[in-house]
C-alpha cells in the first residue's frame, strides 16, 4: 500500500527565491546552525513580517477605528486593507473575514456564537477525536454548556483512514437528520493528509454546515473556501509566517443571520436597545475590543510574502521534501510511520511526517536529535488524551517548509539511522 512514486527532490529553495538570499530572509535561521523541522508548530518569520511588527511599535503607534487624526485613520485603512487581502487569499468577501486571536479562538467563536444560539436538543456534531484539541475541546465545552441549560447535543466521532484522511464512508454512514455540523481538519497536523469532503458534495442537507480547520493548510497549499464548500474556516497566522496571537475566522454569508455577538464591548458590532443588545453587521459582530494590531499588520506582510513566493511553489517544494523524507526513513530499522503519506498509493503529503522508533521513546529521541542539531516536535501533538478512540503513541513529527532543503533531509535521515542502530 505504500507509495512507489518517483519524487522530484529540490536541491535548494523554491525557484522564485534566490538560494543565497533565502536563509537571510529568516533572521532566526541565519543566526543558527540548527535544522528547523517544526514548522507545523510555528513557522519562522521573514524580515517583512518582523519589520511590520517593529514599525507599528516604533512609528506612529495608534489605535484603529477610534481616532480621527491621521495616525489612527491611516491604521484603520491598513487593517481594512489586510482584511481585503485576507478575503482575496481565501476566495471570500471582506465581510466574511473575522479577525481573532488564533485558530483556537476562531473555533470557540463558532461554538459559542453559532452553536450556543442555534443548536437544539438532539442535534449532532460530527468530529474526529484524533484532530487537534482546538477542534475537539470547543465542541465538548459547547456540549457541557448546553447541558446546563437543558439542551443535550450529541458529538458523533468519525474514523481516520490509514492514509491519515477523514474516513468519508464513515462520515456518510453517520450523517443523520439531526446532523448540524461536520468539523474537519483540512490538513492534519500529525498525519499530513488533506481532506476536502468533495465526495460528499451535493449529498449533504443544506442544514449541515461544514467547518474546516485550515491551521496547517493555509500558507502551505491554496485554500479556496468556495471550492471547499466551507461555512466556517479558521486560520492560524503564526503557522503561515505571521505573528502569534492572530488568526482568521471565515464565516460564509449564508450563516451570518445565525450568529450572535461573540465579544460584546468596546468597538464591537452591537447596539444597546430597550430589549437588549442588537447585533450589528458582520464582521464587527464577532469582533470586539482592541485587536492585535501589530499581529494584523504582520498578517498582511505574511500574505504579501506568500503571494511573492507562490503557494503552488511552496506546495510542490514541501511535497517533494515529504516524499524524499519518507523514502529515506523507510530503510531505518525499527521505524514505524503513523497514518499519512507514507501509506499513500501516489505522490501526496504537504510537509508533515510522524513516526516512532523501536528501542527509544519519542521524547528521548527528540532530545538526541536536538543535540545533533535537528529541531522536531515530539509527544501527542495536541491530540486529546483520555479517549478510547485515540490510540496513537507519542511520536516524532517532522514538518518542513520552503526554507528546508533535500540536503537537510538527507542529514536528518542519516542521524535517525545512526540512532536506530545504536538502540537496537
Short mmCIF file of C-alpha atoms in Angstrom, two decimals:
data_model
loop_
_atom_site.label_atom_id
_atom_site.label_comp_id
_atom_site.label_asym_id
_atom_site.label_seq_id
_atom_site.Cartn_x
_atom_site.Cartn_y
_atom_site.Cartn_z
CA UNK A 1 0.00 0.00 0.00
CA UNK A 2 3.00 2.28 0.40
CA UNK A 3 3.92 4.67 -2.36
CA UNK A 4 6.36 3.73 -5.06
CA UNK A 5 6.03 7.11 -6.76
CA UNK A 6 9.05 8.87 -8.20
CA UNK A 7 9.74 12.15 -6.42
CA UNK A 8 11.45 15.20 -7.85
CA UNK A 9 13.56 16.42 -4.96
CA UNK A 10 14.60 20.08 -4.72
CA UNK A 11 18.30 20.54 -4.02
CA UNK A 12 17.71 24.05 -2.77
CA UNK A 13 14.97 26.56 -2.08
CA UNK A 14 11.96 27.20 -4.32
CA UNK A 15 13.00 28.64 -7.68
CA UNK A 16 11.30 32.01 -7.09
CA UNK A 17 13.63 32.73 -4.15
CA UNK A 18 17.39 33.02 -4.83
CA UNK A 19 19.26 30.35 -2.87
CA UNK A 20 21.79 32.74 -1.39
CA UNK A 21 19.09 35.08 -0.15
CA UNK A 22 16.53 32.65 1.26
CA UNK A 23 18.07 31.93 4.65
CA UNK A 24 18.86 35.64 5.08
CA UNK A 25 15.13 36.35 4.79
CA UNK A 26 14.66 34.48 8.08
CA UNK A 27 16.90 36.05 10.74
CA UNK A 28 16.38 33.29 13.30
CA UNK A 29 17.67 30.74 10.79
CA UNK A 30 20.50 32.92 9.58
CA UNK A 31 21.77 33.18 13.15
CA UNK A 32 21.60 29.43 13.82
CA UNK A 33 23.23 26.26 12.57
CA UNK A 34 20.32 24.02 13.63
CA UNK A 35 17.94 22.49 11.13
CA UNK A 36 14.40 23.64 11.96
CA UNK A 37 11.89 20.85 11.25
CA UNK A 38 8.95 22.03 13.36
CA UNK A 39 7.06 24.38 11.05
CA UNK A 40 3.74 22.67 11.84
CA UNK A 41 4.13 24.09 15.34
CA UNK A 42 5.08 27.56 14.14
CA UNK A 43 6.87 28.90 11.11
CA UNK A 44 9.97 31.04 11.12
CA UNK A 45 9.30 34.70 10.41
CA UNK A 46 10.64 36.51 7.34
CA UNK A 47 12.04 40.01 7.61
CA UNK A 48 8.97 41.80 6.16
CA UNK A 49 6.81 40.32 8.94
CA UNK A 50 9.30 41.24 11.66
CA UNK A 51 9.58 44.75 10.24
CA UNK A 52 5.79 45.18 10.18
CA UNK A 53 5.60 44.45 13.92
CA UNK A 54 8.57 46.70 14.69
CA UNK A 55 7.20 49.52 12.54
CA UNK A 56 3.89 49.56 14.41
CA UNK A 57 5.58 49.82 17.81
CA UNK A 58 8.25 52.31 16.75
CA UNK A 59 6.46 54.66 14.36
CA UNK A 60 3.05 56.36 14.74
CA UNK A 61 1.60 53.85 17.21
CA UNK A 62 -2.15 54.38 17.50
CA UNK A 63 -5.45 52.55 17.76
CA UNK A 64 -7.65 51.66 14.80
CA UNK A 65 -11.29 52.59 14.34
CA UNK A 66 -11.33 55.11 17.16
CA UNK A 67 -9.50 58.32 16.27
CA UNK A 68 -9.96 60.95 13.58
CA UNK A 69 -6.30 62.04 13.49
CA UNK A 70 -4.02 60.79 10.68
CA UNK A 71 -2.11 58.21 12.71
CA UNK A 72 -5.36 56.46 13.64
CA UNK A 73 -7.13 56.79 10.31
CA UNK A 74 -4.09 55.51 8.42
CA UNK A 75 -4.04 52.45 10.68
CA UNK A 76 -7.78 51.93 10.21
CA UNK A 77 -7.29 51.85 6.45
CA UNK A 78 -4.34 49.49 6.83
CA UNK A 79 -6.42 46.99 8.83
CA UNK A 80 -9.20 47.21 6.24
CA UNK A 81 -6.57 46.50 3.59
CA UNK A 82 -5.39 43.40 5.46
CA UNK A 83 -8.99 42.21 5.68
CA UNK A 84 -9.48 42.67 1.94
CA UNK A 85 -6.20 40.87 1.21
CA UNK A 86 -7.19 38.00 3.52
CA UNK A 87 -10.55 37.72 1.75
CA UNK A 88 -8.79 37.52 -1.60
CA UNK A 89 -6.41 34.88 -0.19
CA UNK A 90 -9.40 32.71 0.77
CA UNK A 91 -11.70 33.46 -2.14
CA UNK A 92 -14.13 35.19 0.23
CA UNK A 93 -15.76 38.57 0.71
CA UNK A 94 -14.30 41.05 3.25
CA UNK A 95 -17.44 40.92 5.41
CA UNK A 96 -16.91 37.16 5.75
CA UNK A 97 -13.45 37.62 7.33
CA UNK A 98 -13.32 37.90 11.13
CA UNK A 99 -10.02 38.62 12.88
CA UNK A 100 -9.43 36.52 16.01
CA UNK A 101 -6.67 35.72 18.49
CA UNK A 102 -5.94 32.49 16.60
CA UNK A 103 -7.50 29.28 15.31
CA UNK A 104 -8.47 28.18 18.84
CA UNK A 105 -10.34 31.44 19.37
CA UNK A 106 -11.97 31.08 15.96
CA UNK A 107 -13.30 27.59 16.64
CA UNK A 108 -14.57 28.66 20.05
CA UNK A 109 -16.29 31.59 18.36
CA UNK A 110 -18.12 29.15 16.08
CA UNK A 111 -19.13 27.04 19.08
CA UNK A 112 -20.42 29.99 21.10
CA UNK A 113 -21.62 32.49 18.50
CA UNK A 114 -23.31 29.82 16.36
CA UNK A 115 -23.72 26.60 18.36
CA UNK A 116 -24.91 28.11 21.61
CA UNK A 117 -27.52 30.15 19.78
CA UNK A 118 -28.81 27.68 17.21
CA UNK A 119 -28.43 24.06 18.32
CA UNK A 120 -31.49 22.30 19.70
CA UNK A 121 -31.93 19.30 21.94
CA UNK A 122 -30.88 16.18 19.99
CA UNK A 123 -28.77 17.93 17.36
CA UNK A 124 -25.46 16.33 16.37
CA UNK A 125 -21.92 17.41 15.50
CA UNK A 126 -19.60 15.04 13.63
CA UNK A 127 -15.94 15.36 14.62
CA UNK A 128 -12.66 13.44 14.79
CA UNK A 129 -11.19 12.64 18.23
CA UNK A 130 -7.80 12.45 16.50
CA UNK A 131 -7.86 16.09 15.40
CA UNK A 132 -6.06 18.88 17.21
CA UNK A 133 -7.51 19.65 20.64
CA UNK A 134 -8.60 23.04 19.30
CA UNK A 135 -11.03 21.21 17.02
CA UNK A 136 -12.26 18.88 19.77
CA UNK A 137 -12.44 20.69 23.09
CA UNK A 138 -14.63 23.62 21.90
CA UNK A 139 -17.38 21.16 20.90
CA UNK A 140 -17.08 19.29 24.19
CA UNK A 141 -17.27 22.60 26.05
CA UNK A 142 -20.32 23.58 24.00
CA UNK A 143 -21.97 20.25 24.82
CA UNK A 144 -21.37 20.74 28.54
CA UNK A 145 -22.60 24.34 28.45
CA UNK A 146 -25.81 23.46 26.62
CA UNK A 147 -26.43 20.60 29.04
CA UNK A 148 -26.60 23.13 31.88
CA UNK A 149 -29.49 24.80 30.05
CA UNK A 150 -31.34 21.55 29.42
CA UNK A 151 -30.26 21.02 25.82
CA UNK A 152 -28.45 17.79 25.02
CA UNK A 153 -26.46 17.58 21.80
CA UNK A 154 -24.50 14.55 20.58
CA UNK A 155 -20.87 14.57 19.49
CA UNK A 156 -20.50 11.78 16.95
CA UNK A 157 -16.90 10.67 16.27
CA UNK A 158 -15.78 9.54 12.84
CA UNK A 159 -12.73 7.46 11.91
CA UNK A 160 -9.45 8.29 10.18
CA UNK A 161 -8.07 6.08 7.40
CA UNK A 162 -4.57 4.57 7.17
CA UNK A 163 -3.73 7.41 4.80
CA UNK A 164 -4.47 9.88 7.62
CA UNK A 165 -7.58 11.28 5.95
CA UNK A 166 -11.05 11.59 7.41
CA UNK A 167 -12.99 8.41 6.58
CA UNK A 168 -15.61 9.70 4.15
CA UNK A 169 -17.60 6.45 4.17
CA UNK A 170 -17.77 6.54 7.96
CA UNK A 171 -18.91 10.16 7.90
CA UNK A 172 -21.57 9.36 5.30
CA UNK A 173 -22.81 6.43 7.39
CA UNK A 174 -23.11 8.62 10.48
CA UNK A 175 -24.94 11.50 8.85
CA UNK A 176 -28.48 11.74 10.16
CA UNK A 177 -31.49 14.03 10.19
CA UNK A 178 -30.13 15.80 13.29
CA UNK A 179 -26.60 16.41 11.94
CA UNK A 180 -25.93 20.12 12.04
CA UNK A 181 -22.16 20.41 11.67
CA UNK A 182 -19.21 18.42 10.31
CA UNK A 183 -15.88 19.73 11.53
CA UNK A 184 -12.76 18.69 9.61
CA UNK A 185 -9.02 19.18 9.68
CA UNK A 186 -8.21 20.34 6.15
CA UNK A 187 -4.56 19.29 6.51
CA UNK A 188 -3.99 17.05 9.53
CA UNK A 189 -1.44 18.36 11.99
CA UNK A 190 0.04 14.90 12.75
CA UNK A 191 -0.69 12.81 9.67
CA UNK A 192 -0.12 15.44 6.98
CA UNK A 193 -3.08 14.23 4.93
CA UNK A 194 -5.57 16.51 3.20
CA UNK A 195 -9.37 16.12 3.46
CA UNK A 196 -11.78 18.20 1.38
CA UNK A 197 -15.09 16.28 1.72
CA UNK A 198 -15.53 16.65 -2.05
CA UNK A 199 -17.03 13.14 -2.17
CA UNK A 200 -19.97 14.37 -0.08
CA UNK A 201 -20.69 17.48 -2.09
CA UNK A 202 -24.22 17.56 -3.37
CA UNK A 203 -25.30 14.84 -0.91
CA UNK A 204 -25.49 16.98 2.22
CA UNK A 205 -28.66 18.50 3.56
CA UNK A 206 -28.33 22.33 3.35
CA UNK A 207 -28.80 22.44 7.12
CA UNK A 208 -25.48 20.61 7.60
CA UNK A 209 -22.71 23.17 7.94
CA UNK A 210 -19.03 22.46 7.22
CA UNK A 211 -16.22 23.75 9.42
CA UNK A 212 -12.60 23.43 8.24
CA UNK A 213 -9.56 23.81 10.45
CA UNK A 214 -7.06 25.25 7.97
CA UNK A 215 -4.32 25.92 10.51
CA UNK A 216 -1.87 23.63 8.67
CA UNK A 217 -3.06 24.16 5.12
CA UNK A 218 -3.12 27.97 4.94
CA UNK A 219 0.29 29.12 3.88
CA UNK A 220 1.23 25.66 2.60
CA UNK A 221 -1.34 24.97 -0.12
CA UNK A 222 -4.02 27.10 -1.78
CA UNK A 223 -7.18 27.38 0.35
CA UNK A 224 -10.39 28.32 -1.51
CA UNK A 225 -13.36 28.36 0.86
CA UNK A 226 -15.83 28.40 -2.01
CA UNK A 227 -14.25 25.31 -3.52
CA UNK A 228 -14.27 23.59 -0.11
CA UNK A 229 -17.92 24.46 0.41
CA UNK A 230 -16.93 25.79 3.84
CA UNK A 231 -19.36 27.58 6.07
CA UNK A 232 -16.64 28.20 8.63
CA UNK A 233 -12.86 28.03 8.33
CA UNK A 234 -10.10 29.04 10.72
CA UNK A 235 -6.50 30.09 10.06
CA UNK A 236 -3.58 30.48 12.44
CA UNK A 237 -1.32 33.34 11.38
CA UNK A 238 1.76 32.11 13.23
CA UNK A 239 1.75 28.92 11.14
CA UNK A 240 1.81 30.92 7.89
CA UNK A 241 4.79 33.24 8.58
CA UNK A 242 2.72 35.66 10.69
CA UNK A 243 2.88 36.60 14.35
CA UNK A 244 1.45 34.62 17.29
CA UNK A 245 -1.87 35.69 18.78
CA UNK A 246 -3.51 36.43 15.43
CA UNK A 247 -5.95 34.36 13.42
CA UNK A 248 -8.80 34.41 10.96
CA UNK A 249 -12.33 33.02 11.12
CA UNK A 250 -14.15 32.77 7.82
CA UNK A 251 -17.96 32.84 8.11
CA UNK A 252 -19.89 32.20 4.92
CA UNK A 253 -22.55 34.80 4.18
CA UNK A 254 -25.39 32.30 4.41
CA UNK A 255 -24.74 31.72 8.14
CA UNK A 256 -24.50 35.37 9.20
CA UNK A 257 -28.09 35.54 10.35
CA UNK A 258 -27.42 32.57 12.67
CA UNK A 259 -24.56 34.26 14.53
CA UNK A 260 -24.80 36.16 17.79
CA UNK A 261 -22.27 38.69 19.08
CA UNK A 262 -19.19 36.92 20.39
CA UNK A 263 -17.27 39.68 22.18
CA UNK A 264 -19.70 42.49 23.01
CA UNK A 265 -17.93 45.52 24.40
CA UNK A 266 -15.81 48.36 23.13
CA UNK A 267 -15.63 48.72 19.35
CA UNK A 268 -17.90 45.71 18.81
CA UNK A 269 -20.80 45.26 16.41
CA UNK A 270 -23.66 45.57 18.89
CA UNK A 271 -26.03 48.33 19.91
CA UNK A 272 -27.98 48.71 23.14
CA UNK A 273 -31.78 48.75 22.76
CA UNK A 274 -34.69 48.64 25.19
CA UNK A 275 -34.93 44.88 24.66
CA UNK A 276 -31.19 44.17 24.97
CA UNK A 277 -28.21 44.11 22.67
CA UNK A 278 -28.90 44.15 18.95
CA UNK A 279 -26.31 42.53 16.70
CA UNK A 280 -24.77 44.71 14.03
CA UNK A 281 -23.30 43.79 10.66
CA UNK A 282 -20.53 41.30 10.04
CA UNK A 283 -17.66 41.04 10.67
CA UNK A 284 -17.94 43.56 13.54
CA UNK A 285 -20.50 41.29 15.19
CA UNK A 286 -17.81 38.76 16.07
CA UNK A 287 -15.04 41.24 16.87
CA UNK A 288 -14.66 43.40 19.94
CA UNK A 289 -12.06 45.33 21.86
CA UNK A 290 -8.69 46.43 20.58
CA UNK A 291 -7.38 43.88 18.09
CA UNK A 292 -3.82 42.64 17.89
CA UNK A 293 -2.84 45.48 15.58
CA UNK A 294 0.83 44.59 15.09
CA UNK A 295 -0.29 41.00 14.53
CA UNK A 296 -2.75 42.06 11.83
CA UNK A 297 -0.14 44.19 10.10
CA UNK A 298 2.21 41.19 10.27
CA UNK A 299 -0.53 39.04 8.72
CA UNK A 300 -0.72 41.47 5.83
CA UNK A 301 3.04 41.25 5.37
CA UNK A 302 2.90 37.45 5.56
CA UNK A 303 0.20 37.29 2.89
CA UNK A 304 2.28 39.51 0.63
CA UNK A 305 5.30 37.29 1.21
CA UNK A 306 3.26 34.18 0.38
CA UNK A 307 2.00 35.83 -2.77
CA UNK A 308 5.56 36.67 -3.82
CA UNK A 309 6.83 33.12 -3.31
CA UNK A 310 3.65 31.42 -4.56
CA UNK A 311 1.57 28.83 -2.76
CA UNK A 312 1.86 26.37 -5.63
CA UNK A 313 5.64 26.65 -5.37
CA UNK A 314 5.56 26.06 -1.62
CA UNK A 315 3.20 23.08 -2.01
CA UNK A 316 5.41 21.47 -4.63
CA UNK A 317 8.53 22.07 -2.55
CA UNK A 318 7.02 20.51 0.58
CA UNK A 319 5.52 17.63 -1.37
CA UNK A 320 8.92 16.75 -2.80
CA UNK A 321 10.62 17.02 0.59
CA UNK A 322 7.89 14.84 2.13
CA UNK A 323 8.49 12.09 -0.41
CA UNK A 324 12.25 12.33 -0.04
CA UNK A 325 11.96 12.08 3.76
CA UNK A 326 9.62 9.08 3.61
CA UNK A 327 11.79 7.19 1.15
CA UNK A 328 14.84 7.84 3.30
CA UNK A 329 13.17 6.73 6.53
CA UNK A 330 11.72 3.51 5.05
CA UNK A 331 15.09 1.80 5.36
CA UNK A 332 15.57 2.74 9.02
CA UNK A 333 15.30 -0.42 11.18
CA UNK A 334 12.50 -0.35 13.74
CA UNK A 335 10.88 2.81 12.37
CA UNK A 336 7.08 2.83 12.06
CA UNK A 337 5.14 5.56 10.29
CA UNK A 338 1.91 6.91 11.70
CA UNK A 339 -1.01 7.20 9.25
CA UNK A 340 -0.27 9.59 6.44
CA UNK A 341 1.58 10.00 3.14
CA UNK A 342 3.86 7.01 3.80
CA UNK A 343 0.85 4.77 3.07
CA UNK A 344 -0.48 6.69 0.09
CA UNK A 345 -0.54 4.95 -3.33
CA UNK A 346 0.53 8.15 -5.08
CA UNK A 347 2.54 11.31 -4.53
CA UNK A 348 0.97 13.25 -1.69
CA UNK A 349 1.83 15.00 1.55
CA UNK A 350 2.49 18.65 2.25
CA UNK A 351 5.30 18.73 4.76
CA UNK A 352 4.28 16.59 7.77
CA UNK A 353 5.54 13.08 8.58
CA UNK A 354 5.22 11.39 12.00
CA UNK A 355 6.88 8.19 13.18
CA UNK A 356 8.01 6.08 16.14
CA UNK A 357 11.27 4.19 16.60
CA UNK A 358 11.72 0.88 18.45
CA UNK A 359 14.01 0.99 21.44
CA UNK A 360 13.64 4.67 22.29
CA UNK A 361 10.69 6.83 23.30
CA UNK A 362 9.69 9.83 21.22
CA UNK A 363 10.69 12.36 23.87
CA UNK A 364 14.14 10.85 24.33
CA UNK A 365 14.57 10.61 20.59
CA UNK A 366 13.68 14.28 20.30
CA UNK A 367 16.37 15.20 22.85
CA UNK A 368 19.01 13.19 20.98
CA UNK A 369 18.00 14.75 17.68
CA UNK A 370 18.16 18.24 19.19
CA UNK A 371 21.68 17.57 20.46
CA UNK A 372 22.56 16.68 16.88
CA UNK A 373 21.06 19.93 15.59
CA UNK A 374 17.63 18.77 14.38
CA UNK A 375 14.63 20.52 15.92
CA UNK A 376 11.46 18.38 15.77
CA UNK A 377 8.23 18.06 17.73
CA UNK A 378 7.62 15.06 19.99
CA UNK A 379 4.67 13.83 22.04
CA UNK A 380 0.96 13.53 21.27
CA UNK A 381 0.98 16.79 19.27
CA UNK A 382 -2.11 18.25 20.98
CA UNK A 383 -4.32 15.26 20.13
CA UNK A 384 -6.71 14.97 23.12
CA UNK A 385 -5.77 12.27 25.58
CA UNK A 386 -8.04 10.02 27.64
CA UNK A 387 -10.24 8.91 24.76
CA UNK A 388 -10.66 5.27 23.82
CA UNK A 389 -10.83 6.40 20.21
CA UNK A 390 -7.31 7.79 20.36
CA UNK A 391 -4.74 5.00 20.38
CA UNK A 392 -1.71 6.75 18.89
CA UNK A 393 1.51 6.58 20.87
CA UNK A 394 3.72 9.61 21.31
CA UNK A 395 5.67 10.16 18.12
CA UNK A 396 8.25 12.30 16.41
CA UNK A 397 6.79 14.78 13.95
CA UNK A 398 8.92 16.25 11.19
CA UNK A 399 7.45 19.26 9.39
CA UNK A 400 9.13 21.17 6.59
CA UNK A 401 8.70 24.47 4.81
CA UNK A 402 10.24 26.45 1.98
CA UNK A 403 13.42 27.14 3.97
CA UNK A 404 14.25 23.41 4.24
CA UNK A 405 16.29 21.52 1.64
CA UNK A 406 16.87 17.97 0.48
CA UNK A 407 20.40 18.13 1.90
CA UNK A 408 18.97 18.81 5.36
CA UNK A 409 16.60 15.87 4.98
CA UNK A 410 19.49 13.61 3.99
CA UNK A 411 21.44 14.63 7.09
CA UNK A 412 18.37 14.05 9.26
CA UNK A 413 17.81 10.56 7.84
CA UNK A 414 21.44 9.64 8.46
CA UNK A 415 21.13 10.83 12.05
CA UNK A 416 17.95 8.79 12.68
CA UNK A 417 19.58 5.75 11.07
CA UNK A 418 22.57 6.05 13.40
CA UNK A 419 20.32 6.35 16.46
CA UNK A 420 18.23 3.36 15.34
CA UNK A 421 21.35 1.23 15.01
CA UNK A 422 22.61 2.22 18.44
CA UNK A 423 19.36 1.49 20.33
CA UNK A 424 18.70 -1.92 18.78
#
